[in-house]
PDB file of C-alpha atoms in Angstrom:
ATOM      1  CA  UNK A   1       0.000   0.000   0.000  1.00 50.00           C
ATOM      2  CA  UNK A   2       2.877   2.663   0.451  1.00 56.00           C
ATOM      3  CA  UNK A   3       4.543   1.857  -2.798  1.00 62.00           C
ATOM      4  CA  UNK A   4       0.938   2.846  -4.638  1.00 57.00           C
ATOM      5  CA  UNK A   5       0.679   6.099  -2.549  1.00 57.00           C
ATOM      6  CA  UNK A   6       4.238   6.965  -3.330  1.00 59.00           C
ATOM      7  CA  UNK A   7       4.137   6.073  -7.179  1.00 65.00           C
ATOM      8  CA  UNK A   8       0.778   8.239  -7.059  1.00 74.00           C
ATOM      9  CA  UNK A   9       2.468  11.451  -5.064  1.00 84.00           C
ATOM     10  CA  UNK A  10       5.933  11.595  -6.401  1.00 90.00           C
ATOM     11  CA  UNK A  11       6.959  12.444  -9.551  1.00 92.00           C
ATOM     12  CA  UNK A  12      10.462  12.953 -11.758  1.00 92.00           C
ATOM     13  CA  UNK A  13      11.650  16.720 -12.354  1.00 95.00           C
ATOM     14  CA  UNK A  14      14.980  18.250 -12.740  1.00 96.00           C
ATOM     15  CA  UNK A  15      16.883  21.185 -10.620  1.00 97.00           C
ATOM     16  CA  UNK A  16      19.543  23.468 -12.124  1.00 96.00           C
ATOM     17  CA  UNK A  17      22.108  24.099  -9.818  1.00 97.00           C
ATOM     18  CA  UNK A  18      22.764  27.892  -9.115  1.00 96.00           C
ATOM     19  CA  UNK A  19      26.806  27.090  -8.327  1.00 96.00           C
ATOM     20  CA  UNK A  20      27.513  24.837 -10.810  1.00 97.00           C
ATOM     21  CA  UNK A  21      25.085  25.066 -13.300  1.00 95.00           C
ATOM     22  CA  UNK A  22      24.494  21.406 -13.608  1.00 96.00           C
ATOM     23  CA  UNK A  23      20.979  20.072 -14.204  1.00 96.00           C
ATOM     24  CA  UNK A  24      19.838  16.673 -11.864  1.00 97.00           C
ATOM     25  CA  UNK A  25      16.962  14.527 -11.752  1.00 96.00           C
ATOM     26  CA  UNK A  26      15.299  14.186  -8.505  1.00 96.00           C
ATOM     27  CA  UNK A  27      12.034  12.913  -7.134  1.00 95.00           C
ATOM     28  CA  UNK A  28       9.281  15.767  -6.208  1.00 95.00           C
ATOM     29  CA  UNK A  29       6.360  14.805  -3.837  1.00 93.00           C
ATOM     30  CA  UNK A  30       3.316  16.614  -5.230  1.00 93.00           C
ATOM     31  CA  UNK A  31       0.207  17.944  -2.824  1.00 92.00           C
ATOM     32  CA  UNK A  32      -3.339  17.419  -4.510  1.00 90.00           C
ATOM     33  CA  UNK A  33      -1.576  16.519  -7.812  1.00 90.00           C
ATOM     34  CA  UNK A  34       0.340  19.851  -7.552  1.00 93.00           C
ATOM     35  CA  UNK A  35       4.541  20.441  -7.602  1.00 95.00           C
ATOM     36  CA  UNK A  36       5.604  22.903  -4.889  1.00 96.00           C
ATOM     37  CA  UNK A  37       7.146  25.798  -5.225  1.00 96.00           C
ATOM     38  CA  UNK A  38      10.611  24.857  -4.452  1.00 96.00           C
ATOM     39  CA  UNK A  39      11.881  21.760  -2.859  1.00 97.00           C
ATOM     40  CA  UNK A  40      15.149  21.370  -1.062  1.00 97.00           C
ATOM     41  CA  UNK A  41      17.673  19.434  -2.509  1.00 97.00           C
ATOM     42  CA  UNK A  42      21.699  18.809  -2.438  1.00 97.00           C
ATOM     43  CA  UNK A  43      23.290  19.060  -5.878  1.00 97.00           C
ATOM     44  CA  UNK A  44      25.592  15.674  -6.501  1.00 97.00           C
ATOM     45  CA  UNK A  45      28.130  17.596  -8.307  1.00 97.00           C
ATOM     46  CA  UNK A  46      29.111  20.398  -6.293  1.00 97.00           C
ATOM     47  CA  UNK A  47      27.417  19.808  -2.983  1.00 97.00           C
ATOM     48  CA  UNK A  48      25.332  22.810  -3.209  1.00 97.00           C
ATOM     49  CA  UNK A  49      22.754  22.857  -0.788  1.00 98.00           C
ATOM     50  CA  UNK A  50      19.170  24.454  -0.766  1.00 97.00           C
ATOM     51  CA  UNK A  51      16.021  25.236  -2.395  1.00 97.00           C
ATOM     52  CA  UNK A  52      15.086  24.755  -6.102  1.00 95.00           C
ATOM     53  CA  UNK A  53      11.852  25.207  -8.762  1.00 95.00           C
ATOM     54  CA  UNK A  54      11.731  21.930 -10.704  1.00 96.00           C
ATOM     55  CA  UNK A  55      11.465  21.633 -14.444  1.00 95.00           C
ATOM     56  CA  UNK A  56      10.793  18.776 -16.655  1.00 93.00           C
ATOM     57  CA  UNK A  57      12.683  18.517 -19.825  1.00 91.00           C
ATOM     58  CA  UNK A  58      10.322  17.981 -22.839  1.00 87.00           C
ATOM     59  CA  UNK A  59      10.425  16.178 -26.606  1.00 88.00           C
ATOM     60  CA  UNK A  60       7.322  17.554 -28.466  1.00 85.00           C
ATOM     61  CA  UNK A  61       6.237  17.377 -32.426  1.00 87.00           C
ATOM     62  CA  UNK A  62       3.919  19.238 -34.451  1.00 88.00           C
ATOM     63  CA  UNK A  63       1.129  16.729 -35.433  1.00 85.00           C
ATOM     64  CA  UNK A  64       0.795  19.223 -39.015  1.00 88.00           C
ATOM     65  CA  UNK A  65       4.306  19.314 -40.387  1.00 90.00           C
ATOM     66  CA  UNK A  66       6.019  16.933 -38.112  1.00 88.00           C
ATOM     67  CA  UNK A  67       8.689  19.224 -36.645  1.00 89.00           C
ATOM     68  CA  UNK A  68      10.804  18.413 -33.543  1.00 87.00           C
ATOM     69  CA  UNK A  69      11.524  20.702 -30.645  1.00 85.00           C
ATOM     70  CA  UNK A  70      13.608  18.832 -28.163  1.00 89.00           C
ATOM     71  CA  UNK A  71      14.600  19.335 -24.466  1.00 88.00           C
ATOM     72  CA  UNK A  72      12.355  22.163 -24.018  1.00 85.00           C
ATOM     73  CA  UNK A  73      12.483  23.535 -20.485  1.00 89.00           C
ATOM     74  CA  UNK A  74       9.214  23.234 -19.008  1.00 88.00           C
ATOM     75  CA  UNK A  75       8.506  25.339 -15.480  1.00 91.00           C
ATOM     76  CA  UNK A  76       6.279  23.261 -13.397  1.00 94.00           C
ATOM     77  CA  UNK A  77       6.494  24.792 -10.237  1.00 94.00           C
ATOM     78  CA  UNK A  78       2.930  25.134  -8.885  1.00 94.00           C
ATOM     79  CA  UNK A  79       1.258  23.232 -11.364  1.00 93.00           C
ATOM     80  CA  UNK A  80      -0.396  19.915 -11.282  1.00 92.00           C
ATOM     81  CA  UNK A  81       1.402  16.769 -13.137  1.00 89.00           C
ATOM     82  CA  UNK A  82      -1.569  16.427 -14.983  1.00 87.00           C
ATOM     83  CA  UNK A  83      -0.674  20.026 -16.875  1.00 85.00           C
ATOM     84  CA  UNK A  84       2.621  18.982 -17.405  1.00 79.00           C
ATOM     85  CA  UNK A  85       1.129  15.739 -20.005  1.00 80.00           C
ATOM     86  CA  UNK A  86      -0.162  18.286 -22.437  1.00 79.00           C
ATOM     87  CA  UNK A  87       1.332  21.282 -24.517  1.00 77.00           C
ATOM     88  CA  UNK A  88       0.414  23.936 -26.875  1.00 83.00           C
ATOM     89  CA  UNK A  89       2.552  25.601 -29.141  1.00 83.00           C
ATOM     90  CA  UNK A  90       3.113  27.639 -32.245  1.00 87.00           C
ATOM     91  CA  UNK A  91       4.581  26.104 -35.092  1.00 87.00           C
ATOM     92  CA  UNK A  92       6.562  28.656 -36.874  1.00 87.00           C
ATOM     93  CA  UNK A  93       7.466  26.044 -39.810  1.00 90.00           C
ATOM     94  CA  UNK A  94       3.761  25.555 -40.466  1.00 90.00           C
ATOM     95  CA  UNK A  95       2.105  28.855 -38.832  1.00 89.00           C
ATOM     96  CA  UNK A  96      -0.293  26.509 -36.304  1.00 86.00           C
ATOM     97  CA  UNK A  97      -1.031  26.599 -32.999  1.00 88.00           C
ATOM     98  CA  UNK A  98      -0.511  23.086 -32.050  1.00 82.00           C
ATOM     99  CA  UNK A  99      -1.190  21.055 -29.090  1.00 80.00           C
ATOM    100  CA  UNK A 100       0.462  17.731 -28.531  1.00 70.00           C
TER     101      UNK A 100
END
């Protein structure tokens, strides 16, 4: 039973360290479906120490022409997981507003 609450309240985000610049994976517990603010966390390159907004790092394609974007930096501090599964975009290759 605590393995299903975790896999439901935790999720996968990245931090950019402010001294080293490195960017980490970590695991972020969400509150009703929602990212904090900041979380604390130690950075494994440098040993920085303190507070952080997470960020996932997103692939997404135009559905019209097929174009790639990859790694996109995606904020997701304050928002719920579920926001994070969908994006809209202009496609300046095909002039569309796309969601994917």
């Amino acid at each position: 039973p605590e393995d299903v609450v975790g896999m439901a309240t935790r999720r996968r985000v990245m931090f950019a360290c402010p001294e080293c610049r490195s960017e980490q994976e970590f695991v972020a517990e969400t509150q009703c479906a929602c990212f904090l603010t900041s979380y604390e966390v130690i950075c494994s390159t440098c040993s920085w120490a303190g507070n952080c907004e997470p960020f996932k790092m997103m692939d997404v394609q135009c559905r019209n022409c097929e174009s790639w974007w990859q790694n996109l930096k995606v904020e997701v501090a304050g928002k719920s997981w579920l926001d994070v599964l969908e994006a809209t975009f202009f496609c300046e290759r095909c002039q569309a507003t796309v969601t994917a």
